[in-house]
PDB file of C-alpha atoms in Angstrom:
ATOM      1  CA  UNK Q   1     -23.716   1.513   9.168  1.00  0.00           C
ATOM      2  CA  UNK Q   2     -22.677  -2.263   9.675  1.00  0.00           C
ATOM      3  CA  UNK Q   3     -19.272  -4.158   8.281  1.00  0.00           C
ATOM      4  CA  UNK Q   4     -19.462  -7.669   7.710  1.00  0.00           C
ATOM      5  CA  UNK Q   5     -23.123  -8.968   7.037  1.00  0.00           C
ATOM      6  CA  UNK Q   6     -23.177 -12.400   6.131  1.00  0.00           C
ATOM      7  CA  UNK Q   7     -24.690 -15.902   7.304  1.00  0.00           C
ATOM      8  CA  UNK Q   8     -21.423 -17.684   6.984  1.00  0.00           C
ATOM      9  CA  UNK Q   9     -19.396 -15.024   8.893  1.00  0.00           C
ATOM     10  CA  UNK Q  10     -17.091 -17.828  10.595  1.00  0.00           C
ATOM     11  CA  UNK Q  11     -16.442 -19.738   6.793  1.00  0.00           C
ATOM     12  CA  UNK Q  12     -15.513 -16.656   5.176  1.00  0.00           C
ATOM     13  CA  UNK Q  13     -12.918 -15.347   7.533  1.00  0.00           C
ATOM     14  CA  UNK Q  14     -11.263 -18.501   7.971  1.00  0.00           C
ATOM     15  CA  UNK Q  15     -10.346 -18.221   3.903  1.00  0.00           C
ATOM     16  CA  UNK Q  16      -9.291 -14.912   4.058  1.00  0.00           C
ATOM     17  CA  UNK Q  17      -4.870 -15.582   3.397  1.00  0.00           C
ATOM     18  CA  UNK Q  18      -2.090 -13.074   3.879  1.00  0.00           C
ATOM     19  CA  UNK Q  19       0.777 -13.609   1.435  1.00  0.00           C
ATOM     20  CA  UNK Q  20       2.848 -11.864   2.913  1.00  0.00           C
ATOM     21  CA  UNK Q  21       4.144  -8.097   1.338  1.00  0.00           C
ATOM     22  CA  UNK Q  22       5.941  -7.590  -2.394  1.00  0.00           C
ATOM     23  CA  UNK Q  23       9.404  -5.769  -2.351  1.00  0.00           C
ATOM     24  CA  UNK Q  24       8.748  -2.744  -4.448  1.00  0.00           C
ATOM     25  CA  UNK Q  25      11.283  -0.231  -6.270  1.00  0.00           C
ATOM     26  CA  UNK Q  26      11.787   2.856  -3.536  1.00  0.00           C
ATOM     27  CA  UNK Q  27      11.561   0.759  -0.439  1.00  0.00           C
ATOM     28  CA  UNK Q  28      13.011   1.257   2.867  1.00  0.00           C
ATOM     29  CA  UNK Q  29      14.497  -2.197   4.060  1.00  0.00           C
ATOM     30  CA  UNK Q  30      16.015  -2.195   7.552  1.00  0.00           C
ATOM     31  CA  UNK Q  31      18.205  -5.253   7.627  1.00  0.00           C
ATOM     32  CA  UNK Q  32      20.847  -7.039  10.183  1.00  0.00           C
ATOM     33  CA  UNK Q  33      22.558  -9.782  10.101  1.00  0.00           C
ATOM     34  CA  UNK Q  34      23.563 -11.507  13.131  1.00  0.00           C
ATOM     35  CA  UNK Q  35      25.716 -14.972  13.704  1.00  0.00           C
ATOM     36  CA  UNK Q  36      27.377 -17.240  16.007  1.00  0.00           C
ATOM     37  CA  UNK Q  37      30.391 -14.742  15.769  1.00  0.00           C
ATOM     38  CA  UNK Q  38      29.059 -11.497  16.057  1.00  0.00           C
ATOM     39  CA  UNK Q  39      32.159  -9.577  15.339  1.00  0.00           C
ATOM     40  CA  UNK Q  40      32.646 -11.858  12.258  1.00  0.00           C
ATOM     41  CA  UNK Q  41      29.004 -10.730  11.305  1.00  0.00           C
ATOM     42  CA  UNK Q  42      29.737  -6.531  11.809  1.00  0.00           C
ATOM     43  CA  UNK Q  43      30.842  -6.438   7.878  1.00  0.00           C
ATOM     44  CA  UNK Q  44      28.000  -7.458   7.100  1.00  0.00           C
ATOM     45  CA  UNK Q  45      25.949  -4.234   8.844  1.00  0.00           C
ATOM     46  CA  UNK Q  46      25.846  -1.075   7.899  1.00  0.00           C
ATOM     47  CA  UNK Q  47      25.741   0.457  11.318  1.00  0.00           C
ATOM     48  CA  UNK Q  48      28.648  -1.721  12.367  1.00  0.00           C
ATOM     49  CA  UNK Q  49      30.790  -1.724   9.747  1.00  0.00           C
ATOM     50  CA  UNK Q  50      32.526   1.808  11.015  1.00  0.00           C
ATOM     51  CA  UNK Q  51      33.107  -0.348  14.048  1.00  0.00           C
ATOM     52  CA  UNK Q  52      35.914  -2.686  12.233  1.00  0.00           C
ATOM     53  CA  UNK Q  53      39.262  -3.094  13.593  1.00  0.00           C
ATOM     54  CA  UNK Q  54      37.337  -1.345  16.922  1.00  0.00           C
ATOM     55  CA  UNK Q  55      38.217  -2.403  20.376  1.00  0.00           C
ATOM     56  CA  UNK Q  56      34.747  -5.078  21.192  1.00  0.00           C
ATOM     57  CA  UNK Q  57      33.897  -2.987  24.195  1.00  0.00           C
ATOM     58  CA  UNK Q  58      32.775  -0.691  21.175  1.00  0.00           C
ATOM     59  CA  UNK Q  59      30.128  -3.023  20.178  1.00  0.00           C
ATOM     60  CA  UNK Q  60      27.708  -1.662  22.852  1.00  0.00           C
ATOM     61  CA  UNK Q  61      27.316   1.872  21.798  1.00  0.00           C
ATOM     62  CA  UNK Q  62      24.655   3.240  19.874  1.00  0.00           C
ATOM     63  CA  UNK Q  63      24.190   2.022  16.022  1.00  0.00           C
ATOM     64  CA  UNK Q  64      22.307   3.791  13.213  1.00  0.00           C
ATOM     65  CA  UNK Q  65      19.768   1.304  11.728  1.00  0.00           C
ATOM     66  CA  UNK Q  66      21.140  -0.504   8.408  1.00  0.00           C
ATOM     67  CA  UNK Q  67      18.511   0.828   6.256  1.00  0.00           C
ATOM     68  CA  UNK Q  68      18.386  -0.622   2.148  1.00  0.00           C
ATOM     69  CA  UNK Q  69      16.053   2.081  -0.442  1.00  0.00           C
ATOM     70  CA  UNK Q  70      15.582  -0.433  -3.286  1.00  0.00           C
ATOM     71  CA  UNK Q  71      16.805   1.042  -6.771  1.00  0.00           C
ATOM     72  CA  UNK Q  72      14.536   1.411 -10.155  1.00  0.00           C
ATOM     73  CA  UNK Q  73      16.468  -1.708 -11.077  1.00  0.00           C
ATOM     74  CA  UNK Q  74      14.709  -3.613  -8.388  1.00  0.00           C
ATOM     75  CA  UNK Q  75      18.370  -4.094  -6.100  1.00  0.00           C
ATOM     76  CA  UNK Q  76      19.889  -3.802  -3.001  1.00  0.00           C
ATOM     77  CA  UNK Q  77      23.902  -2.891  -2.705  1.00  0.00           C
ATOM     78  CA  UNK Q  78      25.286  -5.570   0.161  1.00  0.00           C
ATOM     79  CA  UNK Q  79      27.771  -5.063   2.028  1.00  0.00           C
ATOM     80  CA  UNK Q  80      30.466  -8.120   0.443  1.00  0.00           C
ATOM     81  CA  UNK Q  81      27.759 -10.026  -1.227  1.00  0.00           C
ATOM     82  CA  UNK Q  82      27.393  -7.013  -3.942  1.00  0.00           C
ATOM     83  CA  UNK Q  83      24.251  -6.511  -6.036  1.00  0.00           C
ATOM     84  CA  UNK Q  84      20.795  -8.662  -4.321  1.00  0.00           C
ATOM     85  CA  UNK Q  85      18.301  -8.666  -6.842  1.00  0.00           C
ATOM     86  CA  UNK Q  86      14.711  -8.362  -4.518  1.00  0.00           C
ATOM     87  CA  UNK Q  87      11.598  -6.266  -6.551  1.00  0.00           C
ATOM     88  CA  UNK Q  88       8.683  -8.773  -6.486  1.00  0.00           C
ATOM     89  CA  UNK Q  89      10.050 -11.456  -3.000  1.00  0.00           C
ATOM     90  CA  UNK Q  90       8.559 -11.502   0.169  1.00  0.00           C
ATOM     91  CA  UNK Q  91      11.009 -10.431   3.161  1.00  0.00           C
ATOM     92  CA  UNK Q  92      10.784 -14.171   3.387  1.00  0.00           C
ATOM     93  CA  UNK Q  93      12.201 -15.130   0.365  1.00  0.00           C
ATOM     94  CA  UNK Q  94      14.897 -11.821   0.642  1.00  0.00           C
ATOM     95  CA  UNK Q  95      15.846 -13.630   4.068  1.00  0.00           C
ATOM     96  CA  UNK Q  96      16.267 -17.077   2.746  1.00  0.00           C
ATOM     97  CA  UNK Q  97      18.056 -15.609  -0.408  1.00  0.00           C
ATOM     98  CA  UNK Q  98      20.623 -13.587   2.220  1.00  0.00           C
ATOM     99  CA  UNK Q  99      21.088 -16.597   4.623  1.00  0.00           C
ATOM    100  CA  UNK Q 100      22.294 -18.747   2.008  1.00  0.00           C
ATOM    101  CA  UNK Q 101      24.535 -16.427   0.338  1.00  0.00           C
ATOM    102  CA  UNK Q 102      25.993 -15.297   4.234  1.00  0.00           C
ATOM    103  CA  UNK Q 103      26.347 -19.257   5.062  1.00  0.00           C
ATOM    104  CA  UNK Q 104      29.911 -18.822   2.683  1.00  0.00           C
ATOM    105  CA  UNK Q 105      30.508 -16.239   5.473  1.00  0.00           C
ATOM    106  CA  UNK Q 106      29.686 -17.014   8.849  1.00  0.00           C
ATOM    107  CA  UNK Q 107      28.288 -19.858  11.191  1.00  0.00           C
ATOM    108  CA  UNK Q 108      24.407 -19.806  11.836  1.00  0.00           C
ATOM    109  CA  UNK Q 109      23.736 -16.458   9.708  1.00  0.00           C
ATOM    110  CA  UNK Q 110      20.207 -15.006  10.481  1.00  0.00           C
ATOM    111  CA  UNK Q 111      18.995 -12.084   8.961  1.00  0.00           C
ATOM    112  CA  UNK Q 112      16.333  -9.233  10.457  1.00  0.00           C
ATOM    113  CA  UNK Q 113      14.081  -7.483   7.666  1.00  0.00           C
ATOM    114  CA  UNK Q 114      11.453  -4.788   7.868  1.00  0.00           C
ATOM    115  CA  UNK Q 115       9.744  -2.260   6.115  1.00  0.00           C
ATOM    116  CA  UNK Q 116      10.097   1.252   7.315  1.00  0.00           C
ATOM    117  CA  UNK Q 117       7.808   2.939   5.092  1.00  0.00           C
ATOM    118  CA  UNK Q 118       4.664   1.221   4.722  1.00  0.00           C
ATOM    119  CA  UNK Q 119       2.639   4.199   3.331  1.00  0.00           C
ATOM    120  CA  UNK Q 120      -1.015   3.857   1.895  1.00  0.00           C
ATOM    121  CA  UNK Q 121      -3.454   6.730   1.068  1.00  0.00           C
ATOM    122  CA  UNK Q 122      -6.669   6.320   2.060  1.00  0.00           C
ATOM    123  CA  UNK Q 123      -9.075   9.069  -0.430  1.00  0.00           C
ATOM    124  CA  UNK Q 124     -12.876  10.023  -0.557  1.00  0.00           C
ATOM    125  CA  UNK Q 125     -15.767  10.392   2.448  1.00  0.00           C
ATOM    126  CA  UNK Q 126     -13.090   9.410   5.250  1.00  0.00           C
ATOM    127  CA  UNK Q 127     -12.676  11.419   8.228  1.00  0.00           C
ATOM    128  CA  UNK Q 128      -9.006  12.072   7.917  1.00  0.00           C
ATOM    129  CA  UNK Q 129      -8.073  11.628   4.373  1.00  0.00           C
ATOM    130  CA  UNK Q 130      -4.461  11.786   2.973  1.00  0.00           C
ATOM    131  CA  UNK Q 131      -1.345   9.584   3.089  1.00  0.00           C
ATOM    132  CA  UNK Q 132      -0.942   6.911   6.443  1.00  0.00           C
ATOM    133  CA  UNK Q 133       2.127   5.044   7.513  1.00  0.00           C
ATOM    134  CA  UNK Q 134       1.285   2.042   9.408  1.00  0.00           C
ATOM    135  CA  UNK Q 135       3.477   0.599  11.883  1.00  0.00           C
ATOM    136  CA  UNK Q 136       2.091  -2.948  11.224  1.00  0.00           C
ATOM    137  CA  UNK Q 137       3.057  -5.090   7.937  1.00  0.00           C
ATOM    138  CA  UNK Q 138      -0.388  -7.389   8.154  1.00  0.00           C
ATOM    139  CA  UNK Q 139      -2.264  -4.477   7.330  1.00  0.00           C
ATOM    140  CA  UNK Q 140      -6.147  -5.498   6.414  1.00  0.00           C
ATOM    141  CA  UNK Q 141      -8.681  -2.770   4.968  1.00  0.00           C
ATOM    142  CA  UNK Q 142     -10.601  -2.339   8.202  1.00  0.00           C
ATOM    143  CA  UNK Q 143      -7.269  -1.408  10.214  1.00  0.00           C
ATOM    144  CA  UNK Q 144      -6.545   0.776   7.106  1.00  0.00           C
ATOM    145  CA  UNK Q 145      -9.473   2.660   7.395  1.00  0.00           C
ATOM    146  CA  UNK Q 146      -9.303   2.888  10.848  1.00  0.00           C
ATOM    147  CA  UNK Q 147      -6.221   5.157   9.992  1.00  0.00           C
ATOM    148  CA  UNK Q 148      -8.118   7.206   8.252  1.00  0.00           C
ATOM    149  CA  UNK Q 149     -10.857   7.614  11.105  1.00  0.00           C
ATOM    150  CA  UNK Q 150     -13.091   5.397  10.354  1.00  0.00           C
ATOM    151  CA  UNK Q 151     -15.672   6.176   7.470  1.00  0.00           C
ATOM    152  CA  UNK Q 152     -18.423   9.379   7.023  1.00  0.00           C
ATOM    153  CA  UNK Q 153     -21.678   8.417   7.805  1.00  0.00           C
ATOM    154  CA  UNK Q 154     -22.569   9.577   4.146  1.00  0.00           C
ATOM    155  CA  UNK Q 155     -19.362   6.714   2.575  1.00  0.00           C
ATOM    156  CA  UNK Q 156     -20.793   3.918   0.230  1.00  0.00           C
ATOM    157  CA  UNK Q 157     -19.224   0.976   2.183  1.00  0.00           C
ATOM    158  CA  UNK Q 158     -20.063  -1.555  -0.689  1.00  0.00           C
ATOM    159  CA  UNK Q 159     -18.399   0.203  -3.299  1.00  0.00           C
ATOM    160  CA  UNK Q 160     -15.109   0.646  -1.963  1.00  0.00           C
ATOM    161  CA  UNK Q 161     -11.941   0.765  -4.560  1.00  0.00           C
ATOM    162  CA  UNK Q 162      -8.507  -0.270  -3.937  1.00  0.00           C
ATOM    163  CA  UNK Q 163      -5.967   0.757  -6.593  1.00  0.00           C
ATOM    164  CA  UNK Q 164      -2.475  -1.001  -6.712  1.00  0.00           C
ATOM    165  CA  UNK Q 165       0.045  -1.544  -9.212  1.00  0.00           C
ATOM    166  CA  UNK Q 166       0.756  -5.054 -10.741  1.00  0.00           C
ATOM    167  CA  UNK Q 167       4.290  -5.643 -11.463  1.00  0.00           C
ATOM    168  CA  UNK Q 168       3.199  -8.119 -13.816  1.00  0.00           C
ATOM    169  CA  UNK Q 169       0.262  -6.645 -16.033  1.00  0.00           C
ATOM    170  CA  UNK Q 170       2.871  -2.917 -15.936  1.00  0.00           C
ATOM    171  CA  UNK Q 171      -0.015  -1.002 -15.022  1.00  0.00           C
ATOM    172  CA  UNK Q 172      -2.689   0.019 -12.022  1.00  0.00           C
ATOM    173  CA  UNK Q 173      -5.813  -2.488 -10.992  1.00  0.00           C
ATOM    174  CA  UNK Q 174      -9.030  -1.231  -9.938  1.00  0.00           C
ATOM    175  CA  UNK Q 175     -10.525  -3.890  -7.282  1.00  0.00           C
ATOM    176  CA  UNK Q 176     -13.831  -3.354  -5.732  1.00  0.00           C
ATOM    177  CA  UNK Q 177     -14.459  -4.448  -1.903  1.00  0.00           C
ATOM    178  CA  UNK Q 178     -18.097  -4.381  -0.165  1.00  0.00           C
ATOM    179  CA  UNK Q 179     -17.069  -3.826   3.503  1.00  0.00           C
ATOM    180  CA  UNK Q 180     -20.761  -4.643   4.065  1.00  0.00           C
ATOM    181  CA  UNK Q 181     -19.830  -8.390   3.775  1.00  0.00           C
ATOM    182  CA  UNK Q 182     -18.348 -10.686   5.493  1.00  0.00           C
ATOM    183  CA  UNK Q 183     -16.849 -12.103   1.552  1.00  0.00           C
ATOM    184  CA  UNK Q 184     -14.840  -9.293   1.680  1.00  0.00           C
ATOM    185  CA  UNK Q 185     -12.194 -11.288   4.197  1.00  0.00           C
ATOM    186  CA  UNK Q 186     -11.673 -13.576   0.704  1.00  0.00           C
ATOM    187  CA  UNK Q 187     -10.522 -11.145  -1.420  1.00  0.00           C
ATOM    188  CA  UNK Q 188      -6.824 -10.846  -2.150  1.00  0.00           C
ATOM    189  CA  UNK Q 189      -7.057  -6.894  -1.627  1.00  0.00           C
ATOM    190  CA  UNK Q 190      -7.938  -7.511   2.160  1.00  0.00           C
ATOM    191  CA  UNK Q 191      -4.799  -7.143   3.260  1.00  0.00           C
ATOM    192  CA  UNK Q 192      -3.279  -4.231   1.702  1.00  0.00           C
ATOM    193  CA  UNK Q 193       0.125  -4.007   0.427  1.00  0.00           C
ATOM    194  CA  UNK Q 194       2.826  -0.776   0.307  1.00  0.00           C
ATOM    195  CA  UNK Q 195       1.463   1.998  -1.804  1.00  0.00           C
ATOM    196  CA  UNK Q 196      -1.900   1.397  -2.064  1.00  0.00           C
ATOM    197  CA  UNK Q 197      -4.704   3.857  -2.511  1.00  0.00           C
ATOM    198  CA  UNK Q 198      -8.128   3.244  -1.256  1.00  0.00           C
ATOM    199  CA  UNK Q 199     -11.007   5.364  -2.320  1.00  0.00           C
ATOM    200  CA  UNK Q 200     -13.833   5.620  -0.734  1.00  0.00           C
ATOM    201  CA  UNK Q 201     -16.652   7.499  -2.324  1.00  0.00           C
ATOM    202  CA  UNK Q 202     -19.937   9.122  -1.075  1.00  0.00           C
ATOM    203  CA  UNK Q 203     -23.296   7.616  -1.331  1.00  0.00           C
ATOM    204  CA  UNK Q 204     -25.974   8.583  -3.784  1.00  0.00           C
ATOM    205  CA  UNK Q 205     -27.527  11.327  -1.824  1.00  0.00           C
ATOM    206  CA  UNK Q 206     -23.942  13.047  -0.821  1.00  0.00           C
ATOM    207  CA  UNK Q 207     -23.163  13.214  -4.436  1.00  0.00           C
ATOM    208  CA  UNK Q 208     -26.892  15.065  -5.388  1.00  0.00           C
ATOM    209  CA  UNK Q 209     -26.272  17.233  -2.333  1.00  0.00           C
ATOM    210  CA  UNK Q 210     -22.604  17.991  -3.753  1.00  0.00           C
ATOM    211  CA  UNK Q 211     -23.929  18.750  -6.700  1.00  0.00           C
ATOM    212  CA  UNK Q 212     -26.895  21.238  -6.131  1.00  0.00           C
ATOM    213  CA  UNK Q 213     -24.883  23.143  -3.637  1.00  0.00           C
ATOM    214  CA  UNK Q 214     -21.631  23.473  -6.403  1.00  0.00           C
ATOM    215  CA  UNK Q 215     -20.704  27.316  -6.226  1.00  0.00           C
ATOM    216  CA  UNK Q 216     -20.635  26.722 -10.142  1.00  0.00           C
ATOM    217  CA  UNK Q 217     -23.628  25.648 -10.686  1.00  0.00           C
ATOM    218  CA  UNK Q 218     -25.347  28.298 -11.490  1.00  0.00           C
ATOM    219  CA  UNK Q 219     -22.893  29.580 -13.867  1.00  0.00           C
ATOM    220  CA  UNK Q 220     -22.950  26.488 -15.631  1.00  0.00           C
ATOM    221  CA  UNK Q 221     -26.766  26.655 -16.013  1.00  0.00           C
ATOM    222  CA  UNK Q 222     -26.415  30.030 -17.041  1.00  0.00           C
ATOM    223  CA  UNK Q 223     -24.040  29.231 -19.692  1.00  0.00           C
ATOM    224  CA  UNK Q 224     -26.029  26.325 -21.502  1.00  0.00           C
ATOM    225  CA  UNK Q 225     -28.927  28.536 -21.122  1.00  0.00           C
ATOM    226  CA  UNK Q 226     -26.503  30.917 -23.576  1.00  0.00           C
ATOM    227  CA  UNK Q 227     -25.387  28.235 -26.055  1.00  0.00           C
ATOM    228  CA  UNK Q 228     -29.038  26.987 -26.196  1.00  0.00           C
ATOM    229  CA  UNK Q 229     -30.252  30.437 -27.109  1.00  0.00           C
ATOM    230  CA  UNK Q 230     -27.557  30.545 -29.751  1.00  0.00           C
ATOM    231  CA  UNK Q 231     -28.112  27.127 -31.105  1.00  0.00           C
ATOM    232  CA  UNK Q 232     -31.433  28.044 -31.785  1.00  0.00           C
ATOM    233  CA  UNK Q 233     -31.104  31.176 -33.066  1.00  0.00           C
ATOM    234  CA  UNK Q 234     -28.294  29.216 -35.540  1.00  0.00           C
ATOM    235  CA  UNK Q 235     -30.907  27.096 -36.629  1.00  0.00           C
ATOM    236  CA  UNK Q 236     -33.627  29.345 -37.371  1.00  0.00           C
ATOM    237  CA  UNK Q 237     -31.300  31.248 -39.537  1.00  0.00           C
ATOM    238  CA  UNK Q 238     -30.276  28.131 -41.604  1.00  0.00           C
ATOM    239  CA  UNK Q 239     -33.698  26.980 -42.143  1.00  0.00           C
ATOM    240  CA  UNK Q 240     -34.423  30.658 -43.615  1.00  0.00           C
TER     241      UNK Q 240
END
């Protein structure tokens, strides 16, 4: 049941790198714009567009979040700036792009971006399987396991699978992590991306137990016996 076994533990962990989330289709991004002149920044925030022309005293009222859903084309429609392509970008890259565009309208614009639907699915031999929403965007495999209440005692910790869609290859990629080794921290899959699927298979003993207690096992054996008998009969008749 021991995780991260390795004599070079500190050296291995030092090589773990977080490259940031890459924006995907269907992501919900909360984007807020501020500037030296907050009134001038109003037209660039969905939450304050309705306040344009209102007295300045209304700026303290409660406003709705400025949320944008990434379309199937990989874009968002931003006030005044229009259609912005963002699929595949990191948040920092999108932030830099928006701030650069906003400089034509605002003095010292600052863009804050957060992902509101960081979902992962954890399946298999864990205590609480299902889809999990993380408040953290920098989420590693152990934090994901914690969201599922940890692995069952019977889980195979040496063969945890991560299923991730690759935009470059246009298909799902399956990677295997060995949670018992500290070298897992070197893997590019150590930090999860939104919509990753984590599958934890049971160990061999549990697999064997599941097969022997399968309620359909006796039926399968009976059908197998019937087919074997029929095959033997047909074979005997054809030989005569």
